[in-house]
Amino acid sequence: VLHPFCLLHPLPPNHGLLLYQDYVKNSGRGVTVGPILGKDGRSDIFCDNENGPNFLFKNNGDGRFTDVAAESGVSDAYQHGRGVMLTDFDGNGKLDIVYGNWNGPHRIFLQTEDDEGQPRFRNIATDQFAEPSPVRTVIAADFNNDGNLKILLNNIAYRGPAPNRLYQVTYGANGQDPFVEELAIGDALEAGGHGTGGAVVDFDGDGRLELFLSHGESGEQPLSVYRLHSEKVFSDISWLRVRVLTRYGAPARGAKVALHTVLRKHSRVIDAGSGYLCQMEPVAHFGLGNDTPTRLEVLWPDTNFKIIDLKDTDANSVITINHPDNDVAATTNNSS
């Protein structure tokens, strides 16, 4: 695991595989890894920091990284970052960054590019979403499988109640920005919760994500597990889950999975660090709504690439994608 403010450096003689060297003094909080900037799949590193600007380390492809946070528009130098996650909110295939700032404005950075094709980020957080809170974990996931991502802001009761908040990011057609609106969060409100971390996972294999929240630090509290309210479960809503493996059969953390459907494109990263003090399951989960899957594109951190054509019957299933070096066809576990 890389420390938030360390870089890989060329190895001097008689040293081991990796050499850690302090990069700056300020305190890293949230760290996430994925192919944020390049198109070859190599992993970049984003760190949101406290008492200093964020880092966005671009992978140079030679074992070195260059911090491009300032020119990319994500330095946020005067805030104090906490939970962070990578996903694609607007369906353009580029990875966006969402994170919370401790008692500061929360951010939803959409990735675009300038006239020279260089990555640039633009904050689309509404005033309501940005409203400061003592945030810890940030999770982006499609809990009800309608095809629109939700963002959970998990707070810690700090000098008073601090309820959790849930937002929906609705896909904007014809190049329009996504629409961000607050949703009723239900039992997961936890106004007095001492939230320290959280994760989403499909515990029971029904294709719907459960929410797992941890508590502590300033007060002992039990773990919480929440599932989608039965009134929000609809039989005509579909989903797809994708497991991507390395050549050794392990989860390919940092791999990018793009799902093409009849209506649009969705992108996810096999989670390699997110939230705050936590990490999500190594599965790309897609809510389809009433849409139909047509094709998967998988990009590994080692730059390997694979395309898998899908059928209508692949909806409501878990698909395992093996590394190209294994040369084994994708396997499907259909749960419909």
Coordinates of C-alpha atoms in Angstrom, one line a residue:
V1 CA 0.0 0.0 0.0
L2 CA 1.4 3.4 -1.0
H3 CA 1.5 6.1 1.7
P4 CA -0.6 9.0 0.5
F5 CA 2.4 11.3 0.3
C6 CA 5.1 9.0 -1.0
L7 CA 6.4 8.5 -4.5
L8 CA 8.1 5.6 -6.2
H9 CA 11.7 6.4 -7.1
P10 CA 14.4 4.7 -9.1
L11 CA 16.0 2.0 -7.0
P12 CA 19.5 2.6 -5.7
P13 CA 21.8 -0.4 -5.5
N14 CA 21.2 -3.0 -2.8
H15 CA 17.6 -2.0 -2.1
G16 CA 14.4 -4.0 -2.4
L17 CA 11.6 -3.7 -4.9
L18 CA 10.2 -0.3 -3.7
L19 CA 11.7 2.7 -2.2
Y20 CA 9.5 5.1 -0.2
Q21 CA 10.4 8.7 0.0
D22 CA 8.4 11.5 1.6
Y23 CA 6.9 13.9 -1.0
V24 CA 5.4 16.6 1.2
K25 CA 4.6 17.2 4.8
N26 CA 0.8 17.6 4.6
S27 CA -1.5 14.8 5.6
G28 CA -3.1 12.6 3.0
R29 CA -6.6 11.4 3.9
G30 CA -8.4 9.7 1.0
V31 CA -6.5 7.7 -1.7
T32 CA -7.8 6.0 -4.8
V33 CA -6.1 4.3 -7.7
G34 CA -7.2 3.8 -11.3
P35 CA -6.7 4.8 -14.9
I36 CA -7.9 8.3 -14.2
L37 CA -6.0 10.2 -16.9
G38 CA -4.5 8.0 -19.6
K39 CA -6.1 5.7 -22.1
D40 CA -3.7 2.8 -21.7
G41 CA -5.0 1.5 -18.4
R42 CA -2.0 2.3 -16.3
S43 CA -2.9 3.3 -12.7
D44 CA -2.8 7.0 -11.7
I45 CA -3.2 8.0 -8.0
F46 CA -5.5 10.6 -6.5
C47 CA -5.0 11.8 -2.9
D48 CA -7.2 14.3 -1.2
N49 CA -5.2 16.0 1.5
E50 CA -5.6 18.0 4.7
N51 CA -3.7 21.3 5.2
G52 CA -2.6 21.5 1.6
P53 CA -3.5 20.8 -2.0
N54 CA -4.6 17.5 -3.3
F55 CA -2.4 15.3 -5.4
L56 CA -3.2 13.8 -8.8
F57 CA -0.2 11.6 -9.8
K58 CA -0.1 10.8 -13.5
N59 CA 1.5 7.5 -14.3
N60 CA 4.4 8.3 -16.7
G61 CA 4.7 4.6 -17.7
D62 CA 8.3 4.3 -16.5
G63 CA 7.7 3.8 -12.8
R64 CA 7.6 7.6 -12.2
F65 CA 4.6 9.8 -11.4
T66 CA 4.0 13.5 -12.1
D67 CA 1.6 15.6 -9.9
V68 CA -0.8 17.3 -12.3
A69 CA -3.5 18.3 -9.7
A70 CA -3.1 22.0 -10.2
E71 CA -3.3 22.1 -14.0
S72 CA -6.1 19.6 -14.0
G73 CA -8.2 21.6 -11.6
V74 CA -8.5 19.3 -8.6
S75 CA -5.9 20.8 -6.2
D76 CA -8.6 22.3 -3.8
A77 CA -5.7 23.7 -1.8
Y78 CA -7.7 25.2 1.1
Q79 CA -9.9 22.3 2.0
H80 CA -9.5 19.1 4.0
G81 CA -10.3 16.0 2.0
R82 CA -11.8 12.8 3.4
G83 CA -13.6 10.0 1.5
V84 CA -13.1 9.7 -2.3
M85 CA -14.3 7.6 -5.1
L86 CA -13.8 7.2 -8.9
T87 CA -16.6 6.6 -11.3
D88 CA -18.1 8.0 -14.5
F89 CA -21.2 10.2 -13.9
D90 CA -21.8 11.5 -17.4
G91 CA -21.1 8.5 -19.5
N92 CA -18.3 9.9 -21.6
G93 CA -15.9 7.1 -20.6
K94 CA -13.6 9.4 -18.6
L95 CA -13.3 8.8 -14.9
D96 CA -14.7 11.5 -12.6
I97 CA -13.8 12.1 -9.0
V98 CA -16.2 12.6 -6.1
Y99 CA -15.0 13.4 -2.6
G100 CA -16.0 15.0 0.7
N101 CA -14.2 17.8 2.5
W102 CA -14.2 17.9 6.3
N103 CA -16.6 20.7 7.3
G104 CA -16.0 22.1 3.8
P105 CA -17.7 22.1 0.4
H106 CA -18.0 18.6 -1.1
R107 CA -16.9 18.1 -4.7
I108 CA -18.1 16.3 -7.9
F109 CA -15.4 16.7 -10.4
L110 CA -16.4 15.8 -14.0
Q111 CA -13.5 15.1 -16.3
T112 CA -13.3 16.8 -19.7
E113 CA -10.4 18.0 -21.7
D114 CA -9.0 21.3 -23.0
D115 CA -8.4 22.3 -26.6
E116 CA -5.1 20.4 -26.6
G117 CA -6.7 17.2 -25.4
Q118 CA -5.3 17.5 -21.8
P119 CA -7.5 16.3 -18.9
R120 CA -9.4 19.0 -17.1
F121 CA -11.9 18.7 -14.2
R122 CA -15.0 20.8 -13.5
N123 CA -17.0 20.8 -10.3
I124 CA -20.7 20.3 -10.8
A125 CA -21.7 19.9 -7.2
T126 CA -24.9 21.8 -6.4
D127 CA -25.0 24.1 -3.4
Q128 CA -27.1 21.5 -1.6
F129 CA -24.6 18.7 -2.2
A130 CA -21.6 20.9 -1.4
E131 CA -23.1 22.0 2.0
P132 CA -20.3 21.3 4.5
S133 CA -20.5 18.5 7.0
P134 CA -18.2 16.4 9.1
V135 CA -17.9 13.8 6.4
R136 CA -15.9 10.6 6.5
T137 CA -16.8 8.2 3.8
V138 CA -18.1 8.9 0.3
I139 CA -19.7 6.0 -1.7
A140 CA -21.0 6.1 -5.3
A141 CA -23.1 3.2 -6.3
D142 CA -26.5 2.3 -7.9
F143 CA -28.5 0.9 -4.9
N144 CA -31.8 0.5 -6.7
N145 CA -30.4 -0.5 -10.1
D146 CA -32.3 2.1 -12.1
G147 CA -29.1 3.1 -14.1
N148 CA -28.4 6.3 -12.1
L149 CA -25.5 6.5 -9.6
K150 CA -26.2 7.5 -6.0
I151 CA -23.7 9.3 -3.8
L152 CA -23.7 8.6 0.0
L153 CA -22.1 11.1 2.3
N154 CA -21.4 9.3 5.5
N155 CA -20.9 11.7 8.4
I156 CA -19.7 11.5 12.0
A157 CA -21.7 13.2 14.7
Y158 CA -19.2 15.9 15.7
R159 CA -20.3 18.6 18.1
G160 CA -23.9 17.8 17.3
P161 CA -26.1 15.6 15.0
A162 CA -24.7 15.0 11.5
P163 CA -27.1 12.9 9.5
N164 CA -25.9 10.9 6.5
R165 CA -27.0 12.2 3.1
L166 CA -27.9 10.5 -0.2
Y167 CA -28.0 12.0 -3.7
Q168 CA -28.9 10.8 -7.1
V169 CA -26.8 11.8 -10.1
T170 CA -29.2 11.4 -13.1
Y171 CA -27.5 11.0 -16.5
G172 CA -27.8 14.1 -18.7
A173 CA -28.7 13.3 -22.3
N174 CA -27.3 15.2 -25.3
G175 CA -24.2 16.4 -23.6
Q176 CA -25.9 18.1 -20.7
D177 CA -24.5 17.9 -17.2
P178 CA -25.9 15.2 -14.9
F179 CA -28.7 16.4 -12.6
V180 CA -27.9 16.1 -8.8
E181 CA -30.7 15.8 -6.3
E182 CA -31.1 14.7 -2.7
L183 CA -33.0 11.5 -1.9
A184 CA -34.7 10.4 1.2
I185 CA -32.1 8.1 2.8
G186 CA -34.5 6.1 5.1
D187 CA -33.1 4.2 8.1
A188 CA -29.5 5.0 7.1
L189 CA -30.0 8.6 8.2
E190 CA -28.1 8.0 11.5
A191 CA -28.2 11.6 12.7
G192 CA -26.2 10.6 15.9
G193 CA -24.0 8.1 14.2
H194 CA -20.2 8.2 14.8
G195 CA -19.5 7.1 11.2
T196 CA -15.9 6.1 10.5
G197 CA -16.2 4.1 7.3
G198 CA -18.5 2.2 4.9
A199 CA -18.7 -0.1 2.0
V200 CA -21.2 -1.6 -0.5
V201 CA -21.4 -5.2 -1.3
D202 CA -24.0 -7.7 -2.6
F203 CA -24.1 -9.9 0.5
D204 CA -26.9 -12.3 -0.5
G205 CA -26.3 -12.5 -4.3
D206 CA -29.6 -11.0 -5.3
G207 CA -28.1 -8.4 -7.5
R208 CA -28.9 -5.5 -5.2
L209 CA -26.2 -3.8 -3.1
E210 CA -26.3 -3.7 0.7
L211 CA -24.7 -0.8 2.6
F212 CA -22.3 -1.6 5.5
L213 CA -21.4 1.3 7.9
S214 CA -18.9 1.2 10.7
H215 CA -18.8 3.5 13.7
G216 CA -16.5 4.4 16.6
E217 CA -13.7 6.8 17.4
S218 CA -15.6 9.3 19.5
G219 CA -18.2 6.8 20.8
E220 CA -18.8 3.1 20.8
Q221 CA -21.6 2.1 18.4
P222 CA -22.4 -1.2 16.6
L223 CA -21.9 -1.9 12.9
S224 CA -24.9 -1.2 10.6
V225 CA -26.1 -3.1 7.6
Y226 CA -28.8 -1.7 5.4
R227 CA -30.7 -3.1 2.4
L228 CA -32.9 -1.5 -0.2
H229 CA -36.4 -0.9 1.1
S230 CA -38.9 -3.5 -0.3
E231 CA -41.0 -0.7 -1.7
K232 CA -38.1 0.3 -4.0
V233 CA -37.6 -3.2 -5.4
F234 CA -39.1 -3.6 -8.9
S235 CA -39.1 -6.9 -10.8
D236 CA -38.6 -5.3 -14.2
I237 CA -35.3 -3.6 -13.2
S238 CA -32.1 -5.4 -14.3
W239 CA -28.5 -5.4 -13.3
L240 CA -25.1 -6.8 -14.2
R241 CA -22.1 -7.5 -12.1
V242 CA -18.6 -8.0 -13.5
R243 CA -15.6 -9.7 -11.8
V244 CA -12.3 -9.0 -13.5
L245 CA -9.3 -11.2 -12.7
T246 CA -5.5 -10.8 -13.0
R247 CA -3.4 -13.4 -14.8
Y248 CA -3.0 -15.1 -11.4
G249 CA -6.7 -15.3 -10.7
A250 CA -6.9 -12.4 -8.1
P251 CA -9.2 -9.5 -8.4
A252 CA -7.8 -7.0 -11.0
R253 CA -8.0 -3.9 -8.8
G254 CA -7.5 -0.8 -10.8
A255 CA -9.0 -2.3 -14.0
K256 CA -11.6 -0.2 -15.8
V257 CA -14.8 -1.8 -17.0
A258 CA -17.0 -0.1 -19.6
L259 CA -20.5 -1.4 -20.2
H260 CA -22.3 -0.5 -23.4
T261 CA -26.0 -0.7 -23.4
V262 CA -28.7 0.1 -26.0
L263 CA -29.1 3.6 -24.5
R264 CA -25.7 4.7 -23.2
K265 CA -22.3 3.8 -21.8
H266 CA -21.3 3.1 -18.1
S267 CA -17.8 2.9 -16.7
R268 CA -16.6 1.6 -13.4
V269 CA -13.2 0.8 -11.7
I270 CA -12.5 -2.4 -9.9
D271 CA -12.0 -0.7 -6.6
A272 CA -8.4 -0.2 -5.5
G273 CA -9.0 2.2 -2.6
S274 CA -11.9 4.5 -1.9
G275 CA -14.0 6.0 0.8
Y276 CA -12.2 6.7 4.0
L277 CA -10.6 3.9 6.1
C278 CA -12.3 1.4 3.8
Q279 CA -12.5 -0.2 0.4
M280 CA -15.3 -1.5 -1.8
E281 CA -15.8 -5.1 -3.1
P282 CA -13.7 -5.8 -6.2
V283 CA -16.7 -6.0 -8.5
A284 CA -18.1 -3.6 -11.1
H285 CA -21.8 -3.3 -10.4
F286 CA -24.1 -1.9 -13.0
G287 CA -27.8 -1.0 -12.6
L288 CA -29.5 -1.3 -16.0
G289 CA -33.0 -0.1 -15.3
N290 CA -35.0 -1.2 -18.3
D291 CA -31.9 -1.0 -20.6
T292 CA -30.2 -3.9 -22.4
P293 CA -26.4 -4.7 -22.2
T294 CA -24.6 -5.1 -25.5
R295 CA -20.8 -5.1 -24.9
L296 CA -18.2 -5.1 -22.2
E297 CA -14.7 -3.5 -22.6
V298 CA -12.1 -4.3 -20.0
L299 CA -8.8 -2.4 -19.6
W300 CA -6.2 -3.9 -17.2
P301 CA -3.6 -1.9 -15.4
D302 CA -0.9 -3.8 -17.4
T303 CA -2.5 -2.2 -20.6
N304 CA -4.2 -5.5 -21.7
F305 CA -7.6 -5.0 -23.3
K306 CA -10.5 -7.3 -24.0
I307 CA -14.0 -6.8 -25.6
I308 CA -16.8 -9.2 -24.8
D309 CA -20.1 -9.1 -26.7
L310 CA -23.2 -9.6 -24.6
K311 CA -26.6 -11.1 -25.1
D312 CA -30.0 -10.0 -23.7
T313 CA -29.8 -13.1 -21.4
D314 CA -26.6 -11.8 -19.7
A315 CA -28.7 -9.3 -17.7
N316 CA -29.2 -10.2 -14.0
S317 CA -26.0 -12.2 -13.9
V318 CA -22.4 -12.2 -12.6
I319 CA -19.8 -12.3 -15.4
T320 CA -16.2 -13.3 -14.7
I321 CA -13.6 -11.9 -17.1
N322 CA -10.3 -13.6 -17.1
H323 CA -7.0 -12.0 -18.1
P324 CA -6.1 -12.3 -21.8
D325 CA -2.9 -14.2 -20.9
N326 CA -5.2 -17.0 -19.5
D327 CA -7.1 -17.1 -22.8
V328 CA -10.3 -18.4 -21.2
A329 CA -13.7 -17.3 -22.3
A330 CA -15.8 -15.2 -19.9
T331 CA -18.0 -17.2 -17.6
T332 CA -21.5 -16.3 -16.5
N333 CA -23.4 -17.1 -13.4
N334 CA -27.0 -16.2 -14.2
S335 CA -29.1 -15.3 -11.3
S336 CA -32.4 -14.5 -13.0

